[in-house]
C-alpha cells in the first residue's frame, strides 16, 4: 500500500462488527505500521496508550477503524465512528460511556482531519451531536464478504425456520420478535432460530410462551455456517431498534433470502426497496410481515430478487476505495 507512513489501529481486527470492518480494510489496504496492543481498545486509557505509541512509531499520521482517537498526539488522524448507540440507546449507555464520548470523542471529531462512518443515518447523528461541519464526516459504508452469496449450500436442519442474526443486547428487540412469532401462529409449522446462546431472560420468555421446542439458538457460528443459515431460511427477521448500518440485512440479501427489518435508523438505507419493513415497537407489525412472507411465494420471490440486486451496492472493495481516497488526502497534507 502507498500509505506506508500511516499507522493503523489493528486492535479492532476480528470476525464480527467493527472487527470485520477492520479486517477487510487491512486485507485490502495492507497497512504496515500497526498498533497491536494486547489490551482491549474500548477503555479510557486506550486513547492515551494509542497516542503514546504513535509518538514513537515513526508514523506521520494515524487511521483508526474504530472509535478510539489518539490522545496527546499532534499527528493528524482519521478515525471511524460507526454509530452513536452508546449514547442514543439507553440500555447500551452508562455514565462512564457518556463521559468518554463527551471528553474524548466529541473533541476528537473537531480535531480529526476526517471522521468516517458507515451510513447517512450515522453521519447525520454525528454532525447533529458534535455540532461539527458536515463536510468533516464521510460515509464509507460497509461491505458484504464473498462468503455470502446465493449459491451457498442452504442449512437443512430438518424443519422450516425464520432466522435472526443477533446478540442478546436489548436494542436487538429479540423479546418482541419471540412474542410476534407466537402471535403469528407460525410456530405450529416452523421454528425461529437465533445466532449465539440464549440468556436467562430469553429462556424465561420462551418458557412462558411455551416455545421451548420452537425457538432455538445456533451457538457460535463461523461465517460459512452463518451464510448457510441465512440461505436456508424462510426469511431473515431483523427487528432492531437501532443500527449504524445493519450488516445482517445486506448479508442475508446477498444470500438470496427475503429480509424483514425495521423502518428505523439506517435499515431502510441498507434495505432500499428490497426489504419488508416493520414497526419494531409493534408485535402485530412483525407478526403480519412474517405471515406475509411465509404464505406469499410471489412476495418472497420478489424480495429475493430485489435483495440480490440491492446487496451489490455494498462491497468491501468499494469501502476500501473510499477509505483510500480519504487517506490519500491525509498523506498529501
Coordinates of C-alpha atoms in Angstrom, one line a residue:
X1 CA 0.0 0.0 0.0
X2 CA 1.2 3.5 -0.8
X3 CA 0.2 4.8 2.7
X4 CA 3.3 3.3 4.4
X5 CA 3.6 6.3 6.8
X6 CA 0.0 6.0 8.1
X7 CA -0.3 3.9 11.3
X8 CA -3.3 1.6 11.7
X9 CA -5.0 0.7 15.0
X10 CA -5.1 -3.1 14.4
X11 CA -6.6 -3.9 17.8
X12 CA -10.0 -3.8 16.2
X13 CA -9.3 -6.7 13.8
X14 CA -11.7 -9.6 14.4
X15 CA -14.6 -11.5 13.0
X16 CA -17.7 -9.5 13.8
X17 CA -19.0 -6.0 13.7
X18 CA -16.2 -3.4 13.7
X19 CA -13.7 -6.3 13.7
X20 CA -14.9 -7.4 10.3
X21 CA -14.7 -3.8 9.0
X22 CA -11.1 -3.5 10.3
X23 CA -10.1 -7.0 8.9
X24 CA -11.5 -6.3 5.4
X25 CA -9.7 -2.9 5.2
X26 CA -6.4 -4.4 6.4
X27 CA -6.7 -7.2 3.8
X28 CA -7.1 -4.6 1.0
X29 CA -5.0 -1.6 2.2
X30 CA -2.2 -3.6 3.8
X31 CA -1.1 -1.2 6.5
X32 CA 2.4 -2.0 7.7
X33 CA 2.7 0.3 10.8
X34 CA 0.3 -1.5 13.2
X35 CA -0.7 -0.6 16.8
X36 CA -1.2 -4.1 18.2
X37 CA -1.7 -3.6 21.9
X38 CA -2.9 -6.7 23.9
X39 CA -5.3 -4.6 25.9
X40 CA -8.9 -4.2 24.6
X41 CA -9.4 -1.0 22.6
X42 CA -12.5 0.2 24.4
X43 CA -11.3 1.9 27.6
X44 CA -10.4 5.3 28.9
X45 CA -6.7 4.6 28.9
X46 CA -6.8 3.2 25.4
X47 CA -6.8 6.6 23.7
X48 CA -3.7 7.6 25.8
X49 CA -1.8 4.4 25.0
X50 CA -2.5 4.9 21.4
X51 CA -1.2 8.5 21.5
X52 CA 2.0 7.5 23.3
X53 CA 2.7 4.6 20.9
X54 CA 2.0 6.9 17.9
X55 CA 4.6 9.4 19.1
X56 CA 7.4 6.8 18.9
X57 CA 6.1 4.9 15.9
X58 CA 7.7 6.8 13.1
X59 CA 4.3 7.3 11.5
X60 CA 3.2 10.6 10.1
X61 CA -0.5 10.1 10.6
X62 CA -3.0 7.5 12.0
X63 CA -6.1 5.8 10.8
X64 CA -8.3 4.0 13.3
X65 CA -11.1 1.8 12.1
X66 CA -12.9 2.1 15.5
X67 CA -13.9 4.8 18.0
X68 CA -10.6 5.4 19.6
X69 CA -8.7 8.7 18.7
X70 CA -5.1 9.3 19.9
X71 CA -4.9 11.5 23.0
X72 CA -1.8 13.7 23.5
X73 CA -0.6 13.3 19.9
X74 CA -0.1 16.2 17.5
X75 CA -0.1 13.9 14.4
X76 CA -3.0 14.2 12.0
X77 CA -5.5 11.3 12.2
X78 CA -8.7 9.9 10.8
X79 CA -11.0 7.7 12.8
X80 CA -14.3 5.9 12.4
X81 CA -17.4 6.3 14.4
X82 CA -19.8 3.6 13.3
X83 CA -22.8 4.9 15.2
X84 CA -23.7 6.7 18.4
X85 CA -25.6 3.7 20.0
X86 CA -23.7 4.1 23.3
X87 CA -25.4 7.4 23.9
X88 CA -28.5 7.0 21.8
X89 CA -29.6 3.6 23.2
X90 CA -30.3 3.8 26.9
X91 CA -29.5 0.2 27.9
X92 CA -26.2 0.3 25.9
X93 CA -25.2 3.5 27.7
X94 CA -23.7 4.3 31.1
X95 CA -22.4 7.4 32.9
X96 CA -18.8 6.3 32.0
X97 CA -19.6 5.8 28.3
X98 CA -21.4 9.2 28.1
X99 CA -18.4 10.8 29.8
X100 CA -16.0 9.1 27.4
X101 CA -18.0 10.4 24.4
X102 CA -18.1 13.9 25.9
X103 CA -14.4 14.2 27.0
X104 CA -12.7 12.1 24.3
X105 CA -14.8 11.5 21.2
X106 CA -16.5 14.9 20.8
X107 CA -13.3 16.9 20.9
X108 CA -11.6 14.4 18.6
X109 CA -14.3 14.9 16.0
X110 CA -13.3 18.5 15.8
X111 CA -9.5 17.7 15.8
X112 CA -9.6 14.9 13.3
X113 CA -8.7 15.5 9.6
X114 CA -11.8 13.5 8.8
X115 CA -14.3 11.3 10.5
X116 CA -15.5 8.2 8.7
X117 CA -18.8 6.4 9.3
X118 CA -20.9 3.7 7.7
X119 CA -24.3 5.3 6.8
X120 CA -26.0 8.6 6.1
X121 CA -28.0 8.0 9.3
X122 CA -24.9 7.8 11.4
X123 CA -23.4 10.8 9.6
X124 CA -26.5 12.9 10.4
X125 CA -26.4 11.9 14.1
X126 CA -22.6 12.6 14.4
X127 CA -23.0 16.0 12.8
X128 CA -26.0 16.8 15.0
X129 CA -24.5 15.6 18.3
X130 CA -21.0 17.0 17.8
X131 CA -22.1 20.2 16.2
X132 CA -19.4 19.8 13.5
X133 CA -19.2 20.8 9.9
X134 CA -21.0 18.1 7.8
X135 CA -18.0 18.0 5.4
X136 CA -15.9 16.6 8.2
X137 CA -17.8 13.3 8.2
X138 CA -17.5 10.9 5.2
X139 CA -19.7 7.9 4.6
X140 CA -17.7 4.8 3.5
X141 CA -20.3 2.2 4.2
X142 CA -19.8 -1.5 4.9
X143 CA -19.4 -4.4 2.6
X144 CA -20.7 -8.0 2.2
X145 CA -18.0 -10.6 2.4
X146 CA -17.6 -13.0 -0.6
X147 CA -18.8 -15.9 1.7
X148 CA -22.3 -14.6 1.5
X149 CA -23.8 -15.5 -1.9
X150 CA -26.9 -17.2 -3.4
X151 CA -25.1 -20.4 -4.4
X152 CA -24.1 -21.2 -0.8
X153 CA -25.4 -24.6 0.5
X154 CA -28.6 -23.9 2.5
X155 CA -28.8 -25.1 6.1
X156 CA -31.1 -28.1 6.2
X157 CA -31.9 -28.8 9.8
X158 CA -35.0 -30.8 9.1
X159 CA -37.5 -28.0 9.7
X160 CA -38.5 -24.7 8.1
X161 CA -37.3 -21.7 10.1
X162 CA -37.1 -17.9 10.3
X163 CA -33.6 -16.7 11.1
X164 CA -32.3 -13.8 13.3
X165 CA -28.6 -12.9 13.2
X166 CA -28.4 -11.1 16.5
X167 CA -27.0 -10.9 20.0
X168 CA -28.6 -10.5 23.4
X169 CA -28.4 -6.7 23.6
X170 CA -31.7 -5.0 24.3
X171 CA -31.8 -2.9 21.1
X172 CA -31.9 -6.1 19.0
X173 CA -35.5 -6.4 20.1
X174 CA -35.5 -10.2 20.4
X175 CA -38.2 -10.4 23.1
X176 CA -40.7 -8.7 20.8
X177 CA -39.7 -11.0 17.9
X178 CA -40.4 -14.0 20.1
X179 CA -43.8 -12.6 21.1
X180 CA -44.6 -11.8 17.4
X181 CA -43.6 -15.3 16.4
X182 CA -46.1 -16.8 19.0
X183 CA -48.7 -14.3 17.9
X184 CA -48.4 -15.3 14.2
X185 CA -49.2 -18.9 14.8
X186 CA -46.3 -19.8 12.6
X187 CA -44.7 -21.8 15.5
X188 CA -47.1 -24.6 14.6
X189 CA -45.3 -25.1 11.2
X190 CA -41.8 -23.8 11.6
X191 CA -39.2 -22.6 14.1
X192 CA -37.4 -19.3 15.0
X193 CA -33.6 -19.6 15.1
X194 CA -31.2 -17.1 16.7
X195 CA -27.5 -16.9 16.5
X196 CA -25.5 -17.3 19.7
X197 CA -26.6 -18.7 23.0
X198 CA -29.8 -17.9 25.0
X199 CA -29.6 -15.8 28.2
X200 CA -31.9 -16.2 31.2
X201 CA -34.3 -13.5 30.2
X202 CA -35.0 -15.1 26.8
X203 CA -35.2 -18.6 28.2
X204 CA -37.8 -17.4 30.7
X205 CA -39.8 -15.7 28.0
X206 CA -39.6 -18.8 25.7
X207 CA -40.8 -21.0 28.5
X208 CA -43.7 -18.6 29.4
X209 CA -44.8 -18.7 25.7
X210 CA -44.5 -22.5 25.6
X211 CA -42.0 -22.3 22.7
X212 CA -39.1 -24.4 24.1
X213 CA -39.2 -26.6 21.0
X214 CA -39.8 -23.9 18.5
X215 CA -37.2 -21.2 19.4
X216 CA -33.6 -22.4 19.0
X217 CA -30.1 -21.0 19.2
X218 CA -27.2 -21.9 17.0
X219 CA -24.3 -21.1 19.3
X220 CA -21.2 -19.6 17.8
X221 CA -21.1 -19.7 14.0
X222 CA -18.2 -19.2 11.6
X223 CA -19.1 -17.1 8.5
X224 CA -19.6 -20.1 6.3
X225 CA -22.2 -21.5 8.7
X226 CA -23.8 -18.1 9.0
X227 CA -24.2 -17.9 5.3
X228 CA -25.8 -21.4 5.2
X229 CA -28.3 -20.4 7.9
X230 CA -29.2 -17.3 6.0
X231 CA -29.6 -19.2 2.8
X232 CA -31.9 -21.9 4.2
X233 CA -34.3 -19.5 6.0
X234 CA -37.9 -18.6 5.0
X235 CA -36.7 -15.1 5.8
X236 CA -34.2 -13.2 7.9
X237 CA -36.0 -11.2 10.6
X238 CA -34.0 -8.2 11.9
X239 CA -36.3 -6.1 14.1
X240 CA -33.6 -4.0 15.7
X241 CA -34.4 -0.7 17.2
X242 CA -31.1 0.9 16.3
X243 CA -28.3 0.2 13.9
X244 CA -25.5 2.3 12.4
X245 CA -25.6 0.0 9.4
X246 CA -27.2 -3.4 9.9
X247 CA -24.9 -5.9 8.2
X248 CA -27.3 -8.9 8.5
X249 CA -29.7 -7.1 6.2
X250 CA -27.2 -6.9 3.4
X251 CA -25.6 -10.3 4.1
X252 CA -29.0 -12.0 4.0
X253 CA -30.0 -10.3 0.8
X254 CA -26.7 -11.4 -0.8
X255 CA -27.6 -15.0 0.1
X256 CA -30.9 -14.7 -1.8
X257 CA -33.1 -14.7 1.3
X258 CA -36.0 -12.3 2.0
X259 CA -35.5 -9.7 4.7
X260 CA -38.0 -8.4 7.2
X261 CA -36.5 -5.4 9.1
X262 CA -37.2 -2.2 10.9
X263 CA -38.2 1.1 9.4
X264 CA -35.9 2.9 11.8
X265 CA -32.4 4.4 11.8
X266 CA -30.1 3.0 9.0
X267 CA -32.1 -0.1 8.0
X268 CA -34.2 1.5 5.2
X269 CA -30.9 2.9 3.8
X270 CA -29.4 -0.6 3.6
X271 CA -32.5 -2.4 2.6
X272 CA -33.7 0.0 -0.1
X273 CA -36.7 -1.3 -1.9
X274 CA -35.7 -4.9 -1.3
X275 CA -36.9 -5.4 2.3
X276 CA -40.3 -5.7 4.0
X277 CA -40.3 -3.1 6.7
X278 CA -42.0 -3.3 10.1
X279 CA -42.6 -1.1 13.1
X280 CA -40.2 -2.8 15.6
X281 CA -42.2 -1.5 18.5
X282 CA -45.3 -3.3 17.3
X283 CA -45.6 -7.1 17.7
X284 CA -48.5 -7.2 15.3
X285 CA -46.5 -5.5 12.6
X286 CA -43.6 -8.0 12.9
X287 CA -46.1 -10.9 13.1
X288 CA -48.0 -9.9 9.9
X289 CA -44.8 -9.4 8.0
X290 CA -43.7 -13.0 8.9
X291 CA -47.0 -14.4 7.9
X292 CA -46.9 -12.5 4.6
X293 CA -43.5 -13.8 3.6
X294 CA -44.3 -17.4 4.7
X295 CA -47.6 -17.6 2.8
X296 CA -47.0 -15.5 -0.3
X297 CA -44.5 -17.1 -2.7
X298 CA -44.7 -14.2 -5.1
X299 CA -43.8 -11.7 -2.4
X300 CA -40.9 -13.9 -1.2
X301 CA -39.5 -14.3 -4.7
X302 CA -39.8 -10.5 -5.3
X303 CA -37.9 -9.8 -2.1
X304 CA -35.2 -12.3 -3.0
X305 CA -34.6 -10.9 -6.5
X306 CA -34.6 -7.3 -5.3
X307 CA -32.3 -8.2 -2.4
X308 CA -29.7 -9.8 -4.6
X309 CA -29.6 -6.5 -6.6
X310 CA -29.5 -4.3 -3.5
X311 CA -26.8 -6.2 -1.8
X312 CA -24.4 -5.5 -4.7
X313 CA -24.3 -1.9 -3.5
X314 CA -22.2 -3.0 -0.5
X315 CA -18.8 -4.3 -1.3
X316 CA -15.6 -4.2 0.8
X317 CA -13.7 -3.1 -2.3
X318 CA -15.9 0.0 -2.5
X319 CA -15.5 0.7 1.2
X320 CA -11.7 0.3 1.0
X321 CA -11.6 2.6 -2.1
X322 CA -13.4 5.3 -0.2
X323 CA -11.1 5.0 2.8
X324 CA -8.1 5.0 0.5
X325 CA -9.3 8.3 -1.0
X326 CA -9.5 9.9 2.4
X327 CA -6.1 8.6 3.4
X328 CA -4.5 9.9 0.2
X329 CA -5.8 13.4 1.0
X330 CA -4.4 12.9 4.6
X331 CA -1.0 12.0 3.3
X332 CA -1.0 14.9 0.8
X333 CA -1.2 17.4 3.7

